[in-house]
């Protein structure tokens, strides 16, 4: 069996949660192999991360270079191609960084690529069985991946519960000398943080959150009325922000806000992992959706199959009656 | 600027509930409503706006069966000048690399300064753009939600976690994958579609592109989907049933207990 590598995402000297999830993912992929962590970066911050990660991985490859100070995926890709063996299996978190890195890396390593893996179901010869989801999580699929020439696999954050034991007692191996030429045609400039919006949805205990099921801009009013009756704040999924019906500051999800309410009312939201990724602290989730098979019903506490445009006004009215 | 935008015809998430067939190993394909992949539509709009401001032309390309032509025509009604349909049974079963390989051969037949894809399509893979860039040895940026044209370069914003925007400078020619929300795609009416109804859309086959079974199709694919299934996922939600009145009463009771109502 080939070596397994886990790419460690980190920021400000702290490894991302996915670092501990990839240990578990690698074990599920092949229990007989100890995954090797790969950490790229620069300077003292990088050493801090490497030492921290060595508690969870037996071996940690450190790749130190000024060009890697910011994780520009184009630069990281070049370093990995030079450092890692061509037949290795490389696990990368399926985040905005992983989407930037993984596909191109697989081409340059001439290996197979699987995106957004949520589970592994074993290796048979040189065939790895991978589970992923399609159509916004409405159905799952078994993928067969030929790993004989290596593989790059983007692993979804979340499904593999982190191994917090920190008992690996691993060692850091400096691979910086192998990084090679890191010149690329893309230069990182800066991060621009979005302006704060009119409301702070992260402060509200109760959120009435609307998704594409709201159908029309005018119908947002129906959600406003329910929120008012409940003493809640209106939040939403990404398509509502894309359509400019609500401000970006109201978007819940990985590319929006992370919220921790007590109660989350998902109204006409299908339940994509990027949306759910913004909901933390296990709130009581109520889902109303006209599709009885909507994935949101798998994570909600209470589900109602209904048209939100009919259901929300009924609920508002009853609440207002007292 | 000559821009190529890759567009895919996909089942429309808004119009369909995706279900398994009776055998339980594939999705039920009868009665599915198709449209252009949402992300690709934003990419086409962005390309058209760039050409409006800086000159050049937009070409849209789709790999699929004859029905993909309607998607190309729709995007041409928006303002894309040319359409290319790439269609051949030999492409059946291609994995992401196979699709990227086909697109590469299309790119090589033209003279493009910029190639755009959507960030992801129906399978949520988000792979074709990055693969195409790597195959072409062009720089790549994914999840782009802002583009500024500069001399031989673009300044692009990538939307990353939390909605932060990662600004980059990227050399032309390059490949960008476009994130939704970058613009407001224009509306296409029946009249717009009629206007381009008679525009010729050439079809390219594997032979036209010089692609063999060693490079594309099921034979070349290292990754293949074996089946679709519905996982057993524990209990899921408690479903409230009955008349709307009963459901609302029950829900209010639950909300009170959970702190959702005073
Ligand atoms: C990198 C990246 C980051 C992303 N970040 C985010 C993010 O931060 N937040 C986010 O939300 N998404 C994000 N997305 C998008 C995400 O993948 C989904 O596309 C999105 O969450 C879907 O939103 P939705 O559930 O509102 O729409 P859909 O998936 O279209 O679901 C609409 C639902 O409404 C139901 N419905 C329709 N009409 C009615 C009605 N009248 N009554 C009741 N139910 C109805 C339908 O059955 C369906 O289940 C991101 C995507 C990418 C690629
Ligand atoms: N069959 C296809 N024809 C044209 N473009 C495609 C095709 N499949 C994928 N693409 C492009 O690649 C992007 C990402 O798709 P994917 O990697 O499949 O998630 C899409 O948004 C399209 O721009």
XYZ file of C-alpha atoms and ligand atoms in Angstrom:
660
model
C 0.000 0.000 0.000
C 1.216 3.474 -0.891
C 2.084 6.175 1.602
C -0.706 8.494 2.698
C -0.104 12.204 3.173
C -2.367 14.737 4.859
C -2.030 18.370 3.869
C -2.323 20.533 6.976
C -4.106 23.852 6.584
C -3.083 26.400 9.204
C -3.399 30.078 9.969
C -1.668 32.365 12.479
C 0.329 29.437 13.856
C -2.717 27.257 14.536
C -3.604 24.096 12.608
C -7.124 23.934 11.209
C -9.664 21.468 12.690
C -9.292 19.401 9.523
C -5.750 18.411 10.616
C -7.234 16.047 13.197
C -9.989 14.877 10.869
C -7.542 13.796 8.170
C -5.770 11.457 10.640
C -9.055 9.641 11.009
C -9.836 9.762 7.288
C -6.423 8.225 6.510
C -7.008 5.402 9.007
C -10.397 4.720 7.436
C -8.733 4.628 4.032
C -6.108 2.135 5.164
C -5.779 1.142 8.816
C -2.327 -0.365 8.240
C -0.709 2.924 7.245
C 0.384 5.859 9.408
C -0.336 9.035 7.511
C 2.378 11.642 7.153
C 1.390 15.265 7.759
C 2.659 17.816 5.253
C 2.955 21.378 6.484
C 4.045 24.233 4.244
C 4.777 27.761 5.401
C 7.531 29.963 6.618
C 9.407 30.830 9.779
C 8.593 30.395 13.464
C 4.867 30.066 12.877
C 5.485 27.024 10.719
C 7.585 25.383 13.455
C 4.807 25.927 15.977
C 2.317 24.212 13.691
C 4.696 21.335 12.887
C 5.358 20.635 16.557
C 1.676 20.780 17.357
C 0.762 18.448 14.490
C 3.507 15.982 15.505
C 1.341 15.136 18.506
C -1.181 13.623 16.095
C 0.978 12.297 13.228
C 3.969 9.946 13.568
C 5.800 11.867 10.907
C 5.521 15.491 9.805
C 7.064 16.870 6.625
C 7.987 20.504 7.070
C 8.415 22.592 3.924
C 9.760 26.013 4.852
C 10.071 28.687 2.196
C 9.303 32.404 2.092
C 7.255 31.841 -1.049
C 4.956 29.647 1.067
C 4.307 32.250 3.768
C 0.799 32.651 2.366
C -0.767 29.394 1.105
C -1.078 30.342 -2.568
C -2.283 27.001 -3.974
C -0.225 27.443 -7.140
C 2.987 27.690 -5.101
C 1.983 24.923 -2.691
C 1.275 22.647 -5.651
C 4.776 23.064 -7.031
C 6.325 22.318 -3.655
C 4.210 19.189 -3.158
C 4.959 17.833 -6.631
C 8.662 18.150 -5.869
C 8.559 16.722 -2.341
C 5.996 13.904 -2.469
C 6.398 10.519 -4.190
C 4.338 10.279 -7.394
C 2.426 7.220 -6.202
C 1.476 8.730 -2.835
C -2.098 9.301 -1.725
C -2.560 12.928 -0.757
C -5.516 14.000 1.381
C -6.519 17.658 1.216
C -9.476 19.297 2.989
C -12.289 20.112 0.542
C -12.314 23.809 1.401
C -11.791 26.883 -0.769
C -8.074 26.109 -0.523
C -8.519 22.423 -1.368
C -10.633 23.297 -4.405
C -7.807 25.579 -5.518
C -5.083 22.975 -4.975
C -6.383 19.425 -5.412
C -7.450 19.145 -9.077
C -4.287 20.712 -10.503
C -2.088 18.774 -8.093
C -3.553 15.483 -9.335
C -2.714 16.431 -12.934
C 0.869 17.351 -12.074
C 1.334 14.160 -10.043
C -0.384 12.215 -12.823
C -2.672 10.585 -10.309
C -6.400 10.056 -9.815
C -8.540 12.766 -8.225
C -11.674 12.449 -6.117
C -13.418 15.565 -4.833
C -15.373 16.011 -1.630
C -15.011 12.483 -0.231
C -17.261 11.833 2.772
C -16.262 8.223 3.472
C -13.928 5.426 2.402
C -15.082 1.836 2.028
C -11.795 0.020 1.676
C -9.136 -0.849 -0.850
C -9.433 -3.875 -3.129
C -6.196 -4.434 -5.049
C -5.488 -1.001 -6.446
C -9.113 0.150 -6.313
C -10.246 2.462 -3.557
C -13.961 2.769 -2.900
C -14.958 6.318 -2.027
C -18.343 7.693 -0.994
C -19.376 11.172 -2.072
C -22.557 13.108 -2.646
C -24.066 14.667 -5.734
C -26.888 17.086 -6.539
C -26.434 19.142 -3.408
C -26.469 16.083 -1.158
C -29.734 14.658 -2.491
C -28.086 11.352 -3.412
C -24.829 9.588 -2.569
C -22.527 7.763 -4.960
C -19.875 5.059 -4.748
C -16.767 5.968 -6.698
C -14.075 3.510 -7.680
C -10.696 5.133 -7.834
C -7.607 3.521 -9.342
C -4.855 4.421 -6.884
C -2.064 2.422 -8.518
C -0.448 5.642 -9.740
C -1.258 7.657 -6.636
C -4.274 9.822 -5.836
C -5.259 13.240 -4.614
C -8.432 13.144 -2.555
C -10.243 16.217 -1.299
C -11.937 15.235 1.959
C -15.045 17.054 3.187
C -14.588 18.754 6.561
C -17.016 17.313 9.112
C -17.821 13.650 8.384
C -14.617 12.279 9.956
C -14.709 13.050 13.665
C -11.368 14.466 14.830
C -8.890 12.319 16.754
C -8.092 14.516 19.740
C -5.899 11.967 21.516
C -2.632 13.680 20.529
C -0.705 10.514 21.329
C 1.371 10.035 18.173
C 4.585 11.545 19.568
C 5.758 12.084 16.009
C 8.838 13.699 14.589
C 9.306 16.592 12.221
C 11.346 15.971 9.083
C 12.611 19.028 7.250
C 11.922 18.638 3.522
C 12.494 22.294 2.648
C 15.526 21.446 0.526
C 13.370 19.413 -1.886
C 10.839 22.160 -2.604
C 12.604 23.238 -5.789
C 11.614 26.119 -8.052
C 8.473 27.807 -6.749
C 7.933 30.507 -9.375
C 4.283 30.767 -10.492
C 2.056 33.039 -12.577
C -0.180 34.065 -9.712
C 0.730 36.425 -6.924
C -1.108 36.763 -3.621
C -1.797 40.384 -2.709
C -4.045 40.731 0.333
C -7.193 39.606 2.116
C -10.168 41.954 2.067
C -12.624 41.414 4.897
C -16.273 42.174 4.050
C -17.876 45.163 5.725
C -20.176 44.495 8.658
C -23.835 44.566 7.676
C -26.948 46.069 9.178
C -27.527 43.216 11.618
C -25.261 40.734 13.372
C -26.971 37.378 12.906
C -24.332 35.707 15.086
C -25.785 37.470 18.134
C -29.328 36.143 17.778
C -30.611 33.122 19.720
C -33.301 32.441 17.168
C -32.853 32.592 13.412
C -35.528 32.350 10.750
C -33.376 31.353 7.796
C -34.692 31.399 4.253
C -33.384 29.557 1.223
C -34.211 29.379 -2.450
C -37.628 27.995 -1.473
C -38.687 31.591 -0.756
C -38.926 31.876 -4.561
C -39.276 35.660 -4.856
C -37.832 38.797 -3.338
C -41.266 39.999 -2.259
C -41.768 36.877 -0.185
C -38.906 37.835 2.143
C -41.570 39.883 3.896
C -43.287 36.657 4.972
C -40.075 35.628 6.749
C -39.681 39.091 8.286
C -43.158 38.800 9.772
C -42.455 35.376 11.239
C -39.134 36.571 12.652
C -40.828 39.565 14.216
C -43.492 37.389 15.818
C -40.786 35.074 17.202
C -38.416 37.813 18.305
C -35.941 36.322 15.843
C -33.625 37.636 13.155
C -33.786 36.684 9.460
C -30.777 34.924 7.978
C -30.456 33.044 4.683
C -28.619 30.667 2.381
C -26.218 31.788 -0.305
C -28.549 31.979 -3.341
C -30.606 34.642 -1.538
C -27.481 36.792 -1.194
C -26.388 36.060 -4.772
C -29.800 37.322 -5.916
C -29.199 40.466 -3.800
C -32.451 39.926 -1.886
C -30.617 40.087 1.447
C -27.282 41.491 2.562
C -24.186 39.261 2.577
C -23.940 39.690 6.345
C -27.097 37.547 6.656
C -25.637 34.520 4.874
C -25.113 31.393 6.962
C -22.440 28.974 5.790
C -18.784 28.358 5.111
C -18.508 31.411 2.881
C -20.780 33.446 5.155
C -21.362 33.662 8.888
C -20.906 30.965 11.494
C -23.886 31.070 13.841
C -24.625 29.379 17.168
C -28.290 30.051 17.877
C -30.557 28.079 20.217
C -33.140 27.597 17.503
C -32.597 27.550 13.741
C -35.600 27.619 11.423
C -34.505 26.364 7.984
C -37.221 27.528 5.594
C -36.896 26.205 2.037
C -33.217 25.347 2.493
C -32.015 22.045 1.021
C -29.167 21.451 3.481
C -25.937 21.586 1.468
C -22.780 20.941 3.494
C -21.557 24.465 2.823
C -24.709 25.854 4.407
C -24.677 23.451 7.356
C -20.986 24.198 7.885
C -22.013 27.600 9.228
C -24.283 26.216 11.939
C -22.455 25.330 15.150
C -23.338 24.451 18.723
C -26.133 21.946 17.896
C -29.146 24.244 17.891
C -32.685 22.907 17.729
C -33.240 22.825 13.975
C -36.708 23.063 12.476
C -36.850 22.373 8.742
C -39.779 23.180 6.499
C -39.396 21.952 2.936
C -41.787 20.808 0.254
C -39.492 17.944 -0.709
C -39.828 15.079 1.813
C -36.409 13.783 0.708
C -34.541 17.058 1.193
C -31.175 16.388 2.920
C -31.959 19.012 5.563
C -34.373 16.512 7.158
C -31.369 14.303 8.010
C -29.877 16.937 10.265
C -33.011 18.708 11.532
C -34.632 17.871 14.863
C -38.106 18.530 13.588
C -39.257 18.369 9.988
C -42.387 19.572 8.256
C -43.227 18.830 4.643
C -45.004 21.957 3.494
C -44.874 24.986 1.240
C -43.124 27.657 3.314
C -45.172 30.386 1.632
C -48.285 28.863 3.140
C -46.758 27.532 6.337
C -44.889 30.603 7.554
C -47.943 32.918 7.562
C -49.999 30.297 9.439
C -47.289 29.981 12.064
C -46.949 33.759 12.350
C -50.661 34.170 12.797
C -50.934 31.551 15.553
C -47.939 32.979 17.401
C -49.401 36.463 17.228
C -52.724 35.148 18.567
C -50.727 34.093 21.606
C -9.877 39.802 -25.086
C -10.855 36.384 -26.468
C -12.676 34.461 -23.759
C -13.778 30.829 -23.737
C -16.427 29.864 -21.192
C -17.117 26.194 -20.452
C -20.773 25.467 -19.777
C -22.527 22.276 -18.760
C -26.149 21.220 -19.067
C -27.291 19.878 -15.709
C -30.525 18.867 -13.951
C -31.962 22.076 -12.521
C -31.820 22.017 -8.722
C -34.779 24.364 -8.485
C -37.060 22.283 -10.647
C -36.217 18.734 -9.638
C -36.302 16.440 -6.701
C -33.550 13.968 -7.493
C -34.674 10.422 -6.733
C -33.323 6.941 -7.200
C -34.771 4.694 -9.905
C -36.689 1.547 -9.055
C -33.502 -0.560 -9.172
C -32.013 1.808 -6.606
C -28.655 2.192 -8.366
C -29.118 5.262 -10.545
C -31.074 8.489 -10.445
C -34.495 8.601 -12.081
C -33.818 10.444 -15.308
C -37.355 10.609 -16.728
C -39.019 13.989 -16.354
C -35.856 15.749 -15.210
C -35.764 19.427 -16.118
C -32.358 20.603 -17.324
C -30.740 23.999 -17.519
C -27.319 25.588 -17.639
C -25.192 24.993 -14.532
C -25.798 27.992 -12.254
C -22.078 28.797 -11.820
C -21.472 28.732 -15.579
C -24.193 31.294 -16.171
C -22.376 33.736 -13.882
C -19.172 33.009 -15.794
C -20.795 33.802 -19.127
C -22.250 37.055 -17.777
C -18.829 38.071 -16.463
C -17.179 37.276 -19.802
C -19.771 39.328 -21.684
C -19.254 42.299 -19.361
C -15.474 42.061 -19.801
C -15.835 42.056 -23.567
C -18.295 44.981 -23.407
C -15.682 46.987 -21.509
C -12.465 45.847 -23.134
C -13.394 44.436 -26.556
C -12.957 40.924 -27.907
C -15.477 38.106 -28.024
C -16.956 35.315 -25.957
C -17.155 31.697 -27.087
C -19.130 29.114 -25.116
C -18.313 25.421 -25.283
C -20.204 22.451 -23.918
C -19.427 18.747 -23.875
C -22.590 16.698 -23.965
C -25.255 15.241 -26.214
C -27.221 17.202 -28.840
C -29.461 18.603 -26.144
C -26.572 20.644 -24.807
C -27.078 22.804 -27.853
C -30.064 24.480 -26.170
C -27.805 25.539 -23.309
C -25.261 26.989 -25.735
C -28.013 28.867 -27.512
C -29.303 30.281 -24.270
C -25.854 31.607 -23.390
C -25.479 32.996 -26.910
C -28.769 34.811 -26.439
C -27.101 36.487 -23.457
C -24.347 37.769 -25.718
C -21.792 35.037 -26.351
C -20.802 35.308 -29.988
C -19.873 31.731 -30.810
C -20.887 28.308 -29.569
C -19.093 24.973 -29.855
C -20.776 21.675 -29.093
C -18.408 18.826 -28.348
C -20.173 15.530 -28.684
C -19.126 11.937 -29.199
C -20.087 8.568 -27.726
C -16.372 8.049 -27.107
C -16.552 10.689 -24.336
C -19.033 8.600 -22.328
C -17.668 7.710 -18.878
C -14.922 10.346 -18.867
C -13.723 11.384 -15.410
C -12.767 14.948 -14.504
C -9.409 14.590 -16.191
C -11.093 13.254 -19.305
C -13.409 16.284 -19.462
C -10.460 18.606 -18.894
C -8.511 16.810 -21.632
C -11.351 17.328 -24.109
C -11.561 21.015 -23.164
C -7.806 21.368 -23.556
C -8.012 20.203 -27.154
C -10.789 22.740 -27.767
C -8.690 25.514 -26.234
C -5.784 24.578 -28.462
C -7.957 25.005 -31.568
C -8.556 28.651 -30.655
C -6.561 31.605 -29.477
C -7.934 32.515 -26.082
C -6.585 34.974 -23.533
C -8.849 33.735 -20.798
C -10.747 30.542 -20.059
C -13.534 30.448 -17.528
C -15.386 27.590 -15.899
C -17.977 27.500 -13.160
C -16.672 26.788 -9.656
C -18.550 23.501 -9.680
C -21.303 21.627 -11.500
C -24.012 19.106 -10.564
C -21.690 16.574 -8.961
C -20.114 19.218 -6.728
C -16.646 18.197 -7.872
C -15.103 21.609 -8.518
C -12.349 19.885 -10.457
C -12.453 20.592 -14.196
C -11.131 24.184 -14.114
C -8.048 23.389 -12.039
C -7.314 20.299 -14.097
C -7.616 22.186 -17.367
C -5.251 24.885 -16.123
C -2.674 22.326 -15.021
C -2.943 20.438 -18.317
C -2.407 23.728 -20.189
C 0.334 24.929 -17.824
C -1.640 28.098 -17.265
C -2.054 29.785 -13.894
C -5.360 29.127 -12.142
C -7.556 30.776 -9.564
C -10.748 29.188 -8.254
C -13.911 30.679 -6.749
C -13.347 34.052 -8.348
C -15.874 36.736 -7.420
C -14.104 39.822 -8.773
C -12.084 40.500 -11.927
C -10.214 43.659 -12.880
C -8.461 43.782 -16.235
C -4.895 45.084 -16.195
C -2.109 44.995 -18.753
C -1.403 41.300 -19.606
C -2.683 40.495 -16.162
C -5.865 40.293 -14.152
C -6.479 41.292 -10.596
C -8.886 38.704 -9.224
C -10.638 38.180 -5.914
C -11.237 34.643 -4.647
C -14.061 34.200 -2.194
C -12.703 32.181 0.702
C -14.052 31.100 4.101
C -16.233 33.582 5.920
C -16.763 35.553 2.717
C -13.274 37.063 2.915
C -11.800 38.009 -0.432
C -8.305 36.834 -1.337
C -6.856 39.247 -3.901
C -4.380 37.917 -6.452
C -2.602 39.065 -9.564
C -2.657 36.454 -12.277
C -0.849 36.383 -15.626
C -2.765 35.964 -18.892
C -3.565 33.559 -20.409
C -5.101 31.846 -17.395
C -8.039 29.770 -16.237
C -10.520 31.080 -13.669
C -13.374 29.236 -11.988
C -16.233 31.590 -11.197
C -18.231 31.726 -7.970
C -21.901 32.725 -7.893
C -22.741 36.291 -6.879
C -19.906 37.859 -8.923
C -22.539 39.702 -11.007
C -26.246 39.670 -11.784
C -26.725 37.481 -14.882
C -29.026 39.119 -17.397
C -32.441 37.756 -18.109
C -32.932 35.782 -21.301
C -36.369 35.869 -22.841
C -37.907 33.818 -25.622
C -37.188 36.668 -28.024
C -33.503 36.588 -27.220
C -33.384 32.868 -27.867
C -35.240 33.312 -31.161
C -32.669 35.814 -32.337
C -29.894 33.237 -32.171
C -32.064 30.311 -33.280
C -30.495 30.132 -36.711
C -26.873 30.727 -35.732
C -24.781 27.744 -36.754
C -23.257 25.830 -33.842
C -20.492 23.502 -35.029
C -20.159 20.067 -33.441
C -16.727 18.667 -32.744
C -16.111 14.964 -32.308
C -13.250 12.983 -30.806
C -11.798 12.579 -34.282
C -11.997 16.334 -34.971
C -10.080 16.929 -31.779
C -7.636 14.097 -32.301
C -8.636 12.377 -29.074
C -8.275 8.632 -28.652
C -9.671 6.147 -26.159
C -6.383 6.289 -24.230
C -7.104 9.914 -23.261
C -10.871 10.195 -22.797
C -13.942 8.107 -22.060
C -14.465 5.253 -19.626
C -11.309 3.440 -20.699
C -9.045 6.299 -19.676
C -10.929 7.145 -16.476
C -9.140 6.444 -13.205
C -12.256 7.439 -11.321
C -15.635 5.961 -12.077
C -19.002 6.136 -10.432
C -20.315 2.661 -9.731
C -23.770 3.519 -8.470
C -25.986 5.999 -6.726
C -27.514 5.130 -3.377
C -29.295 6.613 -0.414
C -27.259 6.127 2.746
C -28.878 5.028 5.978
C -28.374 8.042 8.115
C -29.882 7.291 11.471
C -33.267 8.580 12.413
C -33.271 12.057 10.955
C -35.871 14.593 11.962
C -39.069 13.922 13.842
C -41.598 14.622 11.099
C -44.683 16.496 12.211
C -47.802 15.275 10.504
C -51.519 16.045 10.538
C -53.511 19.103 9.598
C -51.660 22.413 9.306
C -53.423 23.527 12.482
C -52.183 20.513 14.426
C -48.662 20.878 13.067
C -48.485 24.559 13.929
C -49.748 23.907 17.479
C -47.234 21.135 18.012
C -44.412 23.258 16.611
C -45.280 26.210 18.853
C -45.187 23.874 21.848
C -41.755 22.569 20.819
C -40.429 26.066 20.127
C -41.510 27.206 23.577
C -39.718 24.258 25.158
C -36.521 24.941 23.212
C -36.343 28.674 23.794
C -37.510 29.659 20.343
C -40.552 31.431 21.713
C -41.188 33.283 24.931
C -17.185 27.273 -2.162
C -18.654 27.332 -1.900
C -19.100 27.978 -0.768
C -20.462 28.029 -0.486
N -20.858 28.670 0.658
C -22.168 28.665 0.996
C -22.609 29.297 2.209
O -21.819 29.902 2.960
N -23.929 29.243 2.509
C -24.846 28.619 1.700
O -26.035 28.587 2.045
N -24.463 28.032 0.548
C -23.152 28.059 0.170
N -22.766 27.491 -1.021
C -23.812 27.035 -1.962
C -24.329 25.648 -1.640
O -23.516 24.699 -2.282
C -25.792 25.492 -2.122
O -25.847 25.796 -3.499
C -26.766 26.388 -1.375
O -26.581 26.267 0.029
C -28.190 26.010 -1.708
O -29.073 26.938 -1.099
P -30.590 26.559 -0.840
O -30.683 25.402 0.079
O -31.292 27.808 -0.440
O -31.118 26.230 -2.308
P -31.522 24.808 -2.988
O -30.433 23.818 -2.806
O -31.975 25.171 -4.332
O -32.732 24.347 -2.087
C -33.989 24.950 -2.066
C -34.889 24.041 -1.244
O -36.157 24.664 -1.093
C -37.180 23.702 -1.275
N -38.336 24.469 -1.724
C -38.528 25.080 -2.913
N -39.685 25.756 -2.908
C -40.258 25.567 -1.689
C -41.455 26.002 -1.064
N -42.320 26.819 -1.696
N -41.709 25.600 0.191
C -40.849 24.784 0.853
N -39.697 24.358 0.321
C -39.402 24.740 -0.933
C -36.627 22.714 -2.269
O -37.257 21.447 -2.095
C -35.142 22.678 -1.887
O -34.876 21.667 -0.932
C -21.408 27.427 -1.357
C -20.956 26.789 -2.505
C -19.590 26.751 -2.786
C -19.127 26.053 -4.022
N -19.463 18.562 -19.855
C -18.934 19.784 -19.681
N -18.915 20.672 -20.703
C -18.394 21.911 -20.546
N -17.883 22.347 -19.391
C -17.880 21.512 -18.332
C -18.392 20.197 -18.426
N -18.248 19.603 -17.206
C -17.687 20.524 -16.396
N -17.459 21.679 -17.074
C -16.907 22.932 -16.547
O -16.227 22.689 -15.336
C -16.846 23.373 -14.266
C -16.705 22.602 -12.979
O -17.375 21.361 -13.085
P -17.034 20.120 -12.136
O -15.572 20.053 -12.017
O -17.663 18.954 -12.837
O -17.705 20.419 -10.810
C -18.271 23.607 -14.733
O -18.851 24.698 -14.055
C -18.044 23.879 -16.223
O -17.596 25.208 -16.437
